[in-house]
PDB file of C-alpha atoms in Angstrom:
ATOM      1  CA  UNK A   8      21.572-105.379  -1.178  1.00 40.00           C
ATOM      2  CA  UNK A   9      24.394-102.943  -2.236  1.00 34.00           C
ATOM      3  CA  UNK A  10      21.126-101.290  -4.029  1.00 40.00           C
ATOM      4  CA  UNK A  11      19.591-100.588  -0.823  1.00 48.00           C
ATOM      5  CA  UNK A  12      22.433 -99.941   0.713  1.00 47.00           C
ATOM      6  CA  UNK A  13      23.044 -96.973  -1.994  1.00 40.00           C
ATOM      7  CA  UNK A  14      19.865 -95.539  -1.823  1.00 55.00           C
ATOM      8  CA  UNK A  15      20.513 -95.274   2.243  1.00 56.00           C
ATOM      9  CA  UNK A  16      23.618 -93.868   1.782  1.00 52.00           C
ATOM     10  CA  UNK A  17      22.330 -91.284  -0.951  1.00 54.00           C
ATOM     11  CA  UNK A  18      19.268 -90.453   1.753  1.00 62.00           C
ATOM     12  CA  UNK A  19      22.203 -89.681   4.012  1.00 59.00           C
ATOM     13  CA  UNK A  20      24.108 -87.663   2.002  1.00 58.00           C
ATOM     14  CA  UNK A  21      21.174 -85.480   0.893  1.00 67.00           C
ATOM     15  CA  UNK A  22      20.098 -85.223   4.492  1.00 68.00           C
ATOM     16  CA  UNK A  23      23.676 -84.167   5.673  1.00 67.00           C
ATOM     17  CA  UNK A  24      24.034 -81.828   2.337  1.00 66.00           C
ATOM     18  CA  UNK A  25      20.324 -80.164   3.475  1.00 73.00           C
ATOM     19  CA  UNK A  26      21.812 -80.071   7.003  1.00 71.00           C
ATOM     20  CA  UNK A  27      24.970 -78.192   5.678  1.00 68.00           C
ATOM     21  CA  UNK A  28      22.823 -75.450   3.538  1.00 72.00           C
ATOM     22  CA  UNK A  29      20.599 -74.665   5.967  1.00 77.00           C
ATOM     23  CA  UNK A  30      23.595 -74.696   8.242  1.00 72.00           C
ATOM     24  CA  UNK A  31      25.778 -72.661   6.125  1.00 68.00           C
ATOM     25  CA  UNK A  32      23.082 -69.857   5.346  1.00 71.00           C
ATOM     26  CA  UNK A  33      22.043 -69.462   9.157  1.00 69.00           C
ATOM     27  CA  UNK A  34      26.052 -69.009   9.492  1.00 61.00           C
ATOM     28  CA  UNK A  35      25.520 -66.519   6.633  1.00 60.00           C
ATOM     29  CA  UNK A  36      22.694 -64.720   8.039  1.00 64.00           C
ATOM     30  CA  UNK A  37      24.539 -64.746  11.270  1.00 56.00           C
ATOM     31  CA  UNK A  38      27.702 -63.099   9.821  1.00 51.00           C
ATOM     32  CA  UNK A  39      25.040 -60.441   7.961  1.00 58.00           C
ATOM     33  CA  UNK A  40      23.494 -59.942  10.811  1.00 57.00           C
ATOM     34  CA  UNK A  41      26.672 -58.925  13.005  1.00 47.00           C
ATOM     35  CA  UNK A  42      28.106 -57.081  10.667  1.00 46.00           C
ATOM     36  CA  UNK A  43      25.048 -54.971  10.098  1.00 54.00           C
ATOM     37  CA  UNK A  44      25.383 -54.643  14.154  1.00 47.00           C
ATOM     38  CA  UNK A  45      29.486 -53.705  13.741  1.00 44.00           C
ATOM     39  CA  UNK A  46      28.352 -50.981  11.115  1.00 50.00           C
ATOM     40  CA  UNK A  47      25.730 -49.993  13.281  1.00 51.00           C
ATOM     41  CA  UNK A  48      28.312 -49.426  16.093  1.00 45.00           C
ATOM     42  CA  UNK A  49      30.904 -48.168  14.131  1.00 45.00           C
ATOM     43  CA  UNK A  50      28.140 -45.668  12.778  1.00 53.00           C
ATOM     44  CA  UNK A  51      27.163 -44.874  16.450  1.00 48.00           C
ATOM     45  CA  UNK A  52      30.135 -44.567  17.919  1.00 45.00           C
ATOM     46  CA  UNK A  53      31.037 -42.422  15.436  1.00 51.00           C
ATOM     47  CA  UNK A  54      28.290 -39.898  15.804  1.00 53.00           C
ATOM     48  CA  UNK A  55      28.555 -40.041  19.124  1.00 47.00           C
ATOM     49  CA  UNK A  56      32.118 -39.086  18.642  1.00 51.00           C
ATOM     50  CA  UNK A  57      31.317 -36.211  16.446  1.00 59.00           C
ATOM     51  CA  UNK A  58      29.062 -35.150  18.884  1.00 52.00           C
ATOM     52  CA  UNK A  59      31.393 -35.147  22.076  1.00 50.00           C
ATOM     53  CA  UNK A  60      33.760 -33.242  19.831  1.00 56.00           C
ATOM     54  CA  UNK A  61      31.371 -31.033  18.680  1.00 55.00           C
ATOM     55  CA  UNK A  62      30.285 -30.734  22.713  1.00 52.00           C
ATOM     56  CA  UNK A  63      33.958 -29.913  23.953  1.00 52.00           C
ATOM     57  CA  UNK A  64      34.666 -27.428  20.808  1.00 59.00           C
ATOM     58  CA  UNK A  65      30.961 -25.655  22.651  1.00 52.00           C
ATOM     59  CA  UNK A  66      32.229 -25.814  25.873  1.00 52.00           C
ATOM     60  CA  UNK A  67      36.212 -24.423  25.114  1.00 56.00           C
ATOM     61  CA  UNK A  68      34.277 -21.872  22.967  1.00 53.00           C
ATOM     62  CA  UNK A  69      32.153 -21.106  26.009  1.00 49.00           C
ATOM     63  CA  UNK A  70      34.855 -21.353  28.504  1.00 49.00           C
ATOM     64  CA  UNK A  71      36.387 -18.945  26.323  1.00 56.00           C
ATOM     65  CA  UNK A  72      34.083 -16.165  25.879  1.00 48.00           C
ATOM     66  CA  UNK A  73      33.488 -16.375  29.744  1.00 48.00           C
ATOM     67  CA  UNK A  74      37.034 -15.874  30.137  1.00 55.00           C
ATOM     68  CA  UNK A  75      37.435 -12.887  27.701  1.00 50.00           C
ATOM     69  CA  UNK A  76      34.283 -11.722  29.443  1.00 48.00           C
ATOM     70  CA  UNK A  77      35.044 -12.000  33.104  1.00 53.00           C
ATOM     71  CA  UNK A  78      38.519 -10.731  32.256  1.00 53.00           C
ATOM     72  CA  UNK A  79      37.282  -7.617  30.351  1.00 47.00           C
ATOM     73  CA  UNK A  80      35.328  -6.868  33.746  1.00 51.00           C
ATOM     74  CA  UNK A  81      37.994  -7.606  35.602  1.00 56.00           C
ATOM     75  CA  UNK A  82      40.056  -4.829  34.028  1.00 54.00           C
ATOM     76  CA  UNK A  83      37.533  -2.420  33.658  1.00 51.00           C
ATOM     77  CA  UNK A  84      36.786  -2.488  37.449  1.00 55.00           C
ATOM     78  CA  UNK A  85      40.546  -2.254  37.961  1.00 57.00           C
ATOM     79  CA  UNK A  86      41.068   0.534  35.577  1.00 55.00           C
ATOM     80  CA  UNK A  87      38.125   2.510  36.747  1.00 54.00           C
ATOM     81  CA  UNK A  88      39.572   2.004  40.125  1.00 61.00           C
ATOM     82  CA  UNK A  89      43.527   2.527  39.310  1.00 57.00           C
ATOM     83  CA  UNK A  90      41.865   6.447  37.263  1.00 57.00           C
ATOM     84  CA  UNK A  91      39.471   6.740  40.389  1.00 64.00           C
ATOM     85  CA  UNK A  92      42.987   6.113  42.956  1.00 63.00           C
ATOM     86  CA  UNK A  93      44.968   8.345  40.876  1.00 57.00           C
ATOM     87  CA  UNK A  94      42.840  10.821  40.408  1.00 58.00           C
ATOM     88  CA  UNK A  95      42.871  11.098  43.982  1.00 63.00           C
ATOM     89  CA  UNK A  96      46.699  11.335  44.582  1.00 56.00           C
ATOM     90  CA  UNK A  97      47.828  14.680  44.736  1.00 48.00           C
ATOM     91  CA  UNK A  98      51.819  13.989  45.750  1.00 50.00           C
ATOM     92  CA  UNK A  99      53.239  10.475  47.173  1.00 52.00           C
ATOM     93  CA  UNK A 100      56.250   9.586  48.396  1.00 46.00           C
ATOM     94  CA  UNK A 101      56.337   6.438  45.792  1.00 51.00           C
ATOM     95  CA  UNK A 102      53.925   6.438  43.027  1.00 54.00           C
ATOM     96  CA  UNK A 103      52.605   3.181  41.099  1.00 58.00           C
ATOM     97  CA  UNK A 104      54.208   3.214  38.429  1.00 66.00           C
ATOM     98  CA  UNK A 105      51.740   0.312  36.670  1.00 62.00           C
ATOM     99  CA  UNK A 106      48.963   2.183  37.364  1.00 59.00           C
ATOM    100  CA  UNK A 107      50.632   5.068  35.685  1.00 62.00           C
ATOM    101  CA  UNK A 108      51.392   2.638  32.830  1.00 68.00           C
ATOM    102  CA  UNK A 109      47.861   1.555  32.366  1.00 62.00           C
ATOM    103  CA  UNK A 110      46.147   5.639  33.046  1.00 63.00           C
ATOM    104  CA  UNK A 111      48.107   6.076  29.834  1.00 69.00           C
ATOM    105  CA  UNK A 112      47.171   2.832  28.298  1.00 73.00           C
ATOM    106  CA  UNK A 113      43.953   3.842  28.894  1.00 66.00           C
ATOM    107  CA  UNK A 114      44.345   7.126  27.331  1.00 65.00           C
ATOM    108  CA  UNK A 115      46.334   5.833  24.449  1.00 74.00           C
ATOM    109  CA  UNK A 116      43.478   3.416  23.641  1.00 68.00           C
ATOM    110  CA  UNK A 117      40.931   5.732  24.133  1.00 59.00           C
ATOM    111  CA  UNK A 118      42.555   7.814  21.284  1.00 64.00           C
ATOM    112  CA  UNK A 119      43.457   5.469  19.224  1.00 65.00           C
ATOM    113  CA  UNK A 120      39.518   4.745  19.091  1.00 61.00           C
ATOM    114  CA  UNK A 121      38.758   8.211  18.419  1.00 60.00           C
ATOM    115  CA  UNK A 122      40.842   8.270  15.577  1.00 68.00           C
ATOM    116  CA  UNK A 123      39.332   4.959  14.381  1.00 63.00           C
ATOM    117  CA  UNK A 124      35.628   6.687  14.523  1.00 59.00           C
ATOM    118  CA  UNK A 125      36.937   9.954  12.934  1.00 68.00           C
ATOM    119  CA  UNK A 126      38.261   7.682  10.360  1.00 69.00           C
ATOM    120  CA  UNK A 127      35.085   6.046   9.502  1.00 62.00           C
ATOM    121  CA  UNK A 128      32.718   9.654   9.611  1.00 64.00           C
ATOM    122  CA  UNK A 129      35.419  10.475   7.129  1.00 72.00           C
ATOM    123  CA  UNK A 130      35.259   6.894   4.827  1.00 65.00           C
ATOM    124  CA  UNK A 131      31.565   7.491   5.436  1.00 63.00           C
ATOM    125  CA  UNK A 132      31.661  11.331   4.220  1.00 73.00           C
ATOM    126  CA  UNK A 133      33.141   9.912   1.440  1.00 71.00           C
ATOM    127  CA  UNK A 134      30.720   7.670   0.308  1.00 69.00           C
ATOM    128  CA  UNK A 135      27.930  10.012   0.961  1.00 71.00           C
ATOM    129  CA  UNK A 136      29.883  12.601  -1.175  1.00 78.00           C
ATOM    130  CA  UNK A 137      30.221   9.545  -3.725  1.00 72.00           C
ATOM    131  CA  UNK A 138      26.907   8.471  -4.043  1.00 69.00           C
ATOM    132  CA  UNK A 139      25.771  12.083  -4.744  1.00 76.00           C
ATOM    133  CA  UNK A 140      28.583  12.620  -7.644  1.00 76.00           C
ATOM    134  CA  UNK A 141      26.521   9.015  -8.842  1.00 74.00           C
ATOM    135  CA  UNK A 142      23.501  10.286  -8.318  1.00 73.00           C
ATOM    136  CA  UNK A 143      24.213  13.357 -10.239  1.00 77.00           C
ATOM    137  CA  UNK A 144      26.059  11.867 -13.138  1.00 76.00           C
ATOM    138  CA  UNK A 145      23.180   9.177 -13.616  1.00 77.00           C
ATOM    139  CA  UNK A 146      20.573  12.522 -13.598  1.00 80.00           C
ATOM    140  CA  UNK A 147      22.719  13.710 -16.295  1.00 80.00           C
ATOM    141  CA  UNK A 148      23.032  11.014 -18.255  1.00 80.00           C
ATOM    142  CA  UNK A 149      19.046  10.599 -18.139  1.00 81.00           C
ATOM    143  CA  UNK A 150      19.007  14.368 -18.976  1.00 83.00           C
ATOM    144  CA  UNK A 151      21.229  13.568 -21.880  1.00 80.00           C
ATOM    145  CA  UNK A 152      19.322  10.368 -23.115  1.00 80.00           C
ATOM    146  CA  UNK A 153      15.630  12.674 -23.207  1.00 83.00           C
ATOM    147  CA  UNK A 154      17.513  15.143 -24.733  1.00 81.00           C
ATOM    148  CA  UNK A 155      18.754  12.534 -27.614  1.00 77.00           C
ATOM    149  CA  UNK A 156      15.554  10.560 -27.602  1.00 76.00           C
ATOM    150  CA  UNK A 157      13.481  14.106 -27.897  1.00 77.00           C
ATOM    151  CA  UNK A 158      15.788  14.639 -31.074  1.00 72.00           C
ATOM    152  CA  UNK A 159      14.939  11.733 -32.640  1.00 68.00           C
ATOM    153  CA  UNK A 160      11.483  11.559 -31.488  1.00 64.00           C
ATOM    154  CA  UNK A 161      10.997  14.363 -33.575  1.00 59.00           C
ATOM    155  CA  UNK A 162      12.596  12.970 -36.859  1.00 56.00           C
ATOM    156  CA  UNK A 163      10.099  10.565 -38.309  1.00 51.00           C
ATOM    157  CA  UNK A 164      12.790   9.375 -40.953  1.00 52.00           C
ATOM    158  CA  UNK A 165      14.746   8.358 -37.877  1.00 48.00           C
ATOM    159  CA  UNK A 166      12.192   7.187 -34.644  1.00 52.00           C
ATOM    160  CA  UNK A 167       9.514   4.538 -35.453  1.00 55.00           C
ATOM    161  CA  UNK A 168       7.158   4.522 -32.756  1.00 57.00           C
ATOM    162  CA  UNK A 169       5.216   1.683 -33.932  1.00 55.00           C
ATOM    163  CA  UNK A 170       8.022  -0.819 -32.577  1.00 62.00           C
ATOM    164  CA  UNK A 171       9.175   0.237 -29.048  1.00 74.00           C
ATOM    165  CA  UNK A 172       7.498   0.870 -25.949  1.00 82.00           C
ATOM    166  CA  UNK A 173      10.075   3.214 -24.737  1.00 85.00           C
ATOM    167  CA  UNK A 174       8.268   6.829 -25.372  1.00 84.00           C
ATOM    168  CA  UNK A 175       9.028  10.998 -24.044  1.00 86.00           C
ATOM    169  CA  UNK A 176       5.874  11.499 -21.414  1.00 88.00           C
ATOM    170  CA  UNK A 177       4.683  15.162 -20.487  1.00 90.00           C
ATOM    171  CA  UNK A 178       4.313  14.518 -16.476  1.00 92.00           C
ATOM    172  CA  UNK A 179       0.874  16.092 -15.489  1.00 92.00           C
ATOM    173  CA  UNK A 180      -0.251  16.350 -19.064  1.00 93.00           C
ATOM    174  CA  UNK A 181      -3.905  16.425 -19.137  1.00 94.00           C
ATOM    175  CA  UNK A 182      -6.005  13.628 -21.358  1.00 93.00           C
ATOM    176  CA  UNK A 183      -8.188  15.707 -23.664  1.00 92.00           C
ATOM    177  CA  UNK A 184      -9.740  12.125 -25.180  1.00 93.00           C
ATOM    178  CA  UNK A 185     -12.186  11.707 -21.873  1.00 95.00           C
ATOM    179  CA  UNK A 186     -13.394  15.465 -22.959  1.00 94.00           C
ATOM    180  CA  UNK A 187     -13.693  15.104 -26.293  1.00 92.00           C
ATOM    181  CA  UNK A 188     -15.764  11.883 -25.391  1.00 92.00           C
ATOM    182  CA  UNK A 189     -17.979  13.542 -23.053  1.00 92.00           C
ATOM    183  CA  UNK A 190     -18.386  16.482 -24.995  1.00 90.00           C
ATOM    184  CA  UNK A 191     -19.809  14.303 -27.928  1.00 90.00           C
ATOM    185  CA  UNK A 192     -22.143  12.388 -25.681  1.00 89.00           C
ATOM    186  CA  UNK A 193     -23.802  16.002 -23.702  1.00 85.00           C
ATOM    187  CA  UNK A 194     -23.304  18.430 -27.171  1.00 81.00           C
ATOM    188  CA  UNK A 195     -22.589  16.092 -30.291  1.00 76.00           C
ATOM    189  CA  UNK A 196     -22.479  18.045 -33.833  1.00 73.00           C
ATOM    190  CA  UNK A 197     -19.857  21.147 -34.137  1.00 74.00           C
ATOM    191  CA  UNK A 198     -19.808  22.509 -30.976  1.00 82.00           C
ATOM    192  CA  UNK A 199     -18.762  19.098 -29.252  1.00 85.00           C
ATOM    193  CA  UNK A 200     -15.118  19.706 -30.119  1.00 85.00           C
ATOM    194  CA  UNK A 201     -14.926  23.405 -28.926  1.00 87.00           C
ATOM    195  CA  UNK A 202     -16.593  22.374 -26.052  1.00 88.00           C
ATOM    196  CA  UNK A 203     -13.653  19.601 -25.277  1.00 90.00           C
ATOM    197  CA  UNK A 204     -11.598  22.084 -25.497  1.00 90.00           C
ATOM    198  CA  UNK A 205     -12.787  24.591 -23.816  1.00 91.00           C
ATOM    199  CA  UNK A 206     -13.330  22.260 -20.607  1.00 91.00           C
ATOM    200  CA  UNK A 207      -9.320  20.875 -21.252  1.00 91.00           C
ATOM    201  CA  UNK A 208      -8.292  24.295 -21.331  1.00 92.00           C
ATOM    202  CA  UNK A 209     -10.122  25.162 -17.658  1.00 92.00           C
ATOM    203  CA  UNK A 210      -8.874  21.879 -16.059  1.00 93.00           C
ATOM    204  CA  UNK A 211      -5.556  22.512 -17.187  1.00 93.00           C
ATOM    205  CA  UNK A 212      -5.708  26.009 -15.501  1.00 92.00           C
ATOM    206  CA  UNK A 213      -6.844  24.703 -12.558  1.00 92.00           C
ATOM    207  CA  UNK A 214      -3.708  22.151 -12.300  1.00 93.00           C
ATOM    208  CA  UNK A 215      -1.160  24.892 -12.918  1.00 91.00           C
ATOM    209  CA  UNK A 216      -2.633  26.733  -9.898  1.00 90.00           C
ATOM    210  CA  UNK A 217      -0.481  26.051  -6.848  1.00 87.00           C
ATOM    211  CA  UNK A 218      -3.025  27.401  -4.596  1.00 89.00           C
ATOM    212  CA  UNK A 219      -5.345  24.413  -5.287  1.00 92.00           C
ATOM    213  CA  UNK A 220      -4.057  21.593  -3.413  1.00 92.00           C
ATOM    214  CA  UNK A 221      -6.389  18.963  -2.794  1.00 94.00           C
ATOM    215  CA  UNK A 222      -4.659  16.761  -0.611  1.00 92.00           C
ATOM    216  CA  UNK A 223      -4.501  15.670   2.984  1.00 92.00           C
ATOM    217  CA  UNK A 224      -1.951  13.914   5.013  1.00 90.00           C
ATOM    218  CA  UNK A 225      -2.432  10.704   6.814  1.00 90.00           C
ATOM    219  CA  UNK A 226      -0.851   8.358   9.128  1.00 88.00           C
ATOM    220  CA  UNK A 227       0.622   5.176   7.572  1.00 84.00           C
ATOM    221  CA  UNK A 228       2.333   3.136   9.830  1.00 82.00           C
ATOM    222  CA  UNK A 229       4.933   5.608  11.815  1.00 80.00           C
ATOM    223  CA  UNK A 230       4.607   7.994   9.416  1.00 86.00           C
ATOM    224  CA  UNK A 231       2.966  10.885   7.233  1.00 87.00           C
ATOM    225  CA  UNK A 232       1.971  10.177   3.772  1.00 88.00           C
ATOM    226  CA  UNK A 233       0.166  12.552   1.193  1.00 90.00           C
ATOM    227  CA  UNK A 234      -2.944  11.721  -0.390  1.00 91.00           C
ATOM    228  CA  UNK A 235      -5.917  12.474  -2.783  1.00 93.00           C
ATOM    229  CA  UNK A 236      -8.505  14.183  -0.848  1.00 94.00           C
ATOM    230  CA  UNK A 237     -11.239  12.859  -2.974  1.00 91.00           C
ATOM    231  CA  UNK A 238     -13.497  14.665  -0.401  1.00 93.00           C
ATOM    232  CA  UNK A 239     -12.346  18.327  -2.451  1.00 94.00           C
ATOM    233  CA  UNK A 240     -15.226  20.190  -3.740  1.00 94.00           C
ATOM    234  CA  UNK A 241     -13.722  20.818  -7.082  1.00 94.00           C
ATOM    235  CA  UNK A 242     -12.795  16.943  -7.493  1.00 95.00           C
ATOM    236  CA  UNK A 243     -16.430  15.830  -6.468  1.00 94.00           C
ATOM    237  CA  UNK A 244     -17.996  18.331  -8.685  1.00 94.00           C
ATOM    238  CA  UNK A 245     -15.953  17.283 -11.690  1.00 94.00           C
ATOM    239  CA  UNK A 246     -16.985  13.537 -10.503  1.00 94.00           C
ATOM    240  CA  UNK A 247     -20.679  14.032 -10.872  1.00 94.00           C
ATOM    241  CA  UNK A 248     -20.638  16.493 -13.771  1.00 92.00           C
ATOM    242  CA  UNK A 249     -18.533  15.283 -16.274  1.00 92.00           C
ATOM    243  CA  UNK A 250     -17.758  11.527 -15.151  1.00 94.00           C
ATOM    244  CA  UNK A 251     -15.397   8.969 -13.699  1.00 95.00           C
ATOM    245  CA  UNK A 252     -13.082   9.116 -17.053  1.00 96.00           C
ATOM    246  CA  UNK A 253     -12.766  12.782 -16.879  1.00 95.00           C
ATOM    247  CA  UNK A 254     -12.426  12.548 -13.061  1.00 96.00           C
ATOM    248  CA  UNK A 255      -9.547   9.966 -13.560  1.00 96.00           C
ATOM    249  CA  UNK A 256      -7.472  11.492 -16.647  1.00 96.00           C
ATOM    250  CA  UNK A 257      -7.635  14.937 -13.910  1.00 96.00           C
ATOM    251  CA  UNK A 258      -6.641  13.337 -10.934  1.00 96.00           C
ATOM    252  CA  UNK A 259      -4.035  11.322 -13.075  1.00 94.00           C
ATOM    253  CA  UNK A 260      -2.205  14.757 -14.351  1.00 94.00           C
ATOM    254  CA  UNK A 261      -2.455  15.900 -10.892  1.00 94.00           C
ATOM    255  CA  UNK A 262      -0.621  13.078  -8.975  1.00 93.00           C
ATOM    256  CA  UNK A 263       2.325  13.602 -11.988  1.00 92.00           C
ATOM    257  CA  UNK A 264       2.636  16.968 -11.747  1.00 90.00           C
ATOM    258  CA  UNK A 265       2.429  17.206  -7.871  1.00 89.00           C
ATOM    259  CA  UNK A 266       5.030  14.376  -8.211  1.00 88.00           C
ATOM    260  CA  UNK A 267       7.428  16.161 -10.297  1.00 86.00           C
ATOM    261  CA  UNK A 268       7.081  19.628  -9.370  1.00 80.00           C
ATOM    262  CA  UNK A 269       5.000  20.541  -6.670  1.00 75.00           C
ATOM    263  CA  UNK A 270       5.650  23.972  -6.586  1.00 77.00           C
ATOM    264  CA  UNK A 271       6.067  25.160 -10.337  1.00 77.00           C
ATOM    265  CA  UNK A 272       3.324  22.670 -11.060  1.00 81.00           C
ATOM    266  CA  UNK A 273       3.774  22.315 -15.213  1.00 85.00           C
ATOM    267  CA  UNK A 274       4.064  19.269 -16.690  1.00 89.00           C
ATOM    268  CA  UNK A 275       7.713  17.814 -16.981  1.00 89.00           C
ATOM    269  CA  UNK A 276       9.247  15.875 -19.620  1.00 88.00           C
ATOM    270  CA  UNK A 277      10.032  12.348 -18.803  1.00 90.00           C
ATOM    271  CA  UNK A 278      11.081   8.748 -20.487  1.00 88.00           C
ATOM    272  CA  UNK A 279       7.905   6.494 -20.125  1.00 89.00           C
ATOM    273  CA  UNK A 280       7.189   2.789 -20.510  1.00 89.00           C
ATOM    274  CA  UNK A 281       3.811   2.921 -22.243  1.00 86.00           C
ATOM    275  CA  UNK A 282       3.257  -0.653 -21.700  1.00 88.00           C
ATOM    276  CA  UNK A 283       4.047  -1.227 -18.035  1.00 90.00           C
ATOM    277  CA  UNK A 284       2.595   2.149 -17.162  1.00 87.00           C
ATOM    278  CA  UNK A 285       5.841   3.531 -15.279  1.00 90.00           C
ATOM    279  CA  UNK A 286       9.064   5.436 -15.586  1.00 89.00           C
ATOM    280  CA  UNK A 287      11.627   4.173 -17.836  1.00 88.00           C
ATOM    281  CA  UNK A 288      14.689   2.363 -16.929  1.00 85.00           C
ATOM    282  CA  UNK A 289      17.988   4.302 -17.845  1.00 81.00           C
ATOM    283  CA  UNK A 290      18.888   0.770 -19.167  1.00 81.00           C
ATOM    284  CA  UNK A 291      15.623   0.427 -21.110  1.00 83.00           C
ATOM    285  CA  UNK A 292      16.168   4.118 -22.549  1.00 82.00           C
ATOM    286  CA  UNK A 293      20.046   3.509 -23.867  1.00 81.00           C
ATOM    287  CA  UNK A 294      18.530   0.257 -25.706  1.00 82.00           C
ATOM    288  CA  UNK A 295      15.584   1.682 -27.327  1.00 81.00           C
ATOM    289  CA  UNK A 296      18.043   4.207 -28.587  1.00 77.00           C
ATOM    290  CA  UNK A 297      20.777   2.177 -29.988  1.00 77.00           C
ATOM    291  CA  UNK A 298      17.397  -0.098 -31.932  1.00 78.00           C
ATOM    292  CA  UNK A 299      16.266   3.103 -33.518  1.00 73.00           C
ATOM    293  CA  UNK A 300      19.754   4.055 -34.466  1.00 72.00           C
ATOM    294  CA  UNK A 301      20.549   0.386 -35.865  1.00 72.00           C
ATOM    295  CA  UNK A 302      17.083   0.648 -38.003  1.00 73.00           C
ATOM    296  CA  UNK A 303      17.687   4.396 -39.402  1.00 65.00           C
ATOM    297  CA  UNK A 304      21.565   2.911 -40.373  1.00 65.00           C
ATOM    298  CA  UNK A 305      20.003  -0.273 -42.569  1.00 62.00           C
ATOM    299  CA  UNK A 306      18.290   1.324 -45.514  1.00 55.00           C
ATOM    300  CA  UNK A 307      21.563   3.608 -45.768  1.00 52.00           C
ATOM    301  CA  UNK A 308      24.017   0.018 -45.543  1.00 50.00           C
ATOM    302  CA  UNK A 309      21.857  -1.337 -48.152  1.00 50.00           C
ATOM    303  CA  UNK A 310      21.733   1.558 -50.415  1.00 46.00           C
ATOM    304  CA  UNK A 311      25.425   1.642 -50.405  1.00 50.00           C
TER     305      UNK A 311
END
């Protein structure tokens, strides 16, 4: 009996201690489950919060500038019309003395802003005079730098060409290789090489004439810009005679030197990139020099 009576009472217990899980986790979930909806109002509330804040701060800010705004009016209209009343007093038996007060406010202001804008054309005089002492001082020390870099360009002990890209250009120096290579292709034998040069030679007299300018101005955007007029006689001549390369390496010189100078229109000296096809950096200049320097000191450090 007490067997049976066990196994009942074991049932039971099991039953009850299923009843209590399931009981205790729905009491779990439950608590989750609020106080993922507490966060979730805490969170919301807390926006919203920021937001009303955020609102008023808008609105003061608002309030504000209407304020400053409406009272700036205000005292315009009632300075313009405290001058315009004044102006038209000639003598009065008692005059306003607050109006008088403000006339010279006025006036006081009104100067004190002109000698707050002749202080900044001055601070901006300055500058501009700055920047052109810059200016200058950065032309000279690229004047200086060619200078150097021509001095050791010319000292093969000293500049090694064959490791920098940094080189002296002659601006609106004509190409003689697309010559010489044309020259050998329509002569060939002896007279190819006279022939280049004699064809060089012409071109190059042609450039250094200023009263050959075959260019034409056009309208980019709102302004003027000056271009190639590749419709120019001489140009389209050269063209069909002697070839695009011949054309190009002309045209080429003639863009540098009417670049450079225009109006003397010879070739000018200048510190090249030859690999990026452009004008040196001052900063790329002042390197390549201090590399060749470093490389003629060696062989003397080592000797010693």
């Amino acid at each position: 009996m007490w067997t049976k009576e066990l196994e009942k009472r074991r049932a039971l217990n099991e039953n009850e201690k299923r009843n209590l899980d399931e009981q205790k986790k729905k009491n779990e979930l439950a608590i989750m489950e609020q106080t993922n909806d507490d966060e979730k109002m805490v969170k919301l509330a807390e926006e919203q919060m920021r937001q009303k804040e955020l609102l008023l701060k808008k609105i003061i800010e608002l309030e504000s500038e209407l304020d400053k705004k409406q009272s700036l009016e205000l005292n315009i209209q009632h300075m313009r019309g405290a001058i315009e009343e004044m102006n038209h007093m000639s003598t009065c038996e008692e005059e306003d003395m607050e109006l008088k007060k403000k006339l010279e406010a006025i006036e006081e202001e009104l100067n004190d802003k002109e000698e707050e804008l002749d202080g900044m054309e001055s601070v901006n005089q300055n500058l501009i005079i700055k920047e052109r002492k810059t200016n200058d001082e950065l032309q000279q020390a690229r004047q200086q730098l060619l200078s150097n870099f021509m001095f050791i360009y010319l000292s093969p002990k000293i500049f090694n060409d064959s490791r920098t890209n940094i080189c002296v250009k002659r601006m609106g120096e004509l190409d003689e290789k697309p010559f010489v290579k044309v020259a050998n292709i329509k002569h060939g034998g002896e007279d190819a090489k006279a022939k280049a040069a004699e064809l060089c030679s012409l071109w190059e007299d042609y450039l250094r004439d200023p009263n050959w300018h075959p260019y034409k101005m056009v309208v980019e955007g709102e302004t003027f810009k000056e271009i190639l007029n590749e419709d120019d006689e001489k140009l389209k001549e050269l063209k069909t005679e002697l070839g695009t390369e011949v054309y190009e390496a002309v045209t080429t010189a003639l863009n540098e030197m009417n670049e450079y100078n225009p109006s003397g229109r010879y070739t000018v000296k200048e510190l090249w990139n030859s690999t990026e096809k452009r004008k040196a950096r001052l900063g790329e200049g002042i390197e390549c020099l201090l590399e060749q320097w470093k490389m003629h000191k060696q062989p003397k450090q080592r000797r010693n």
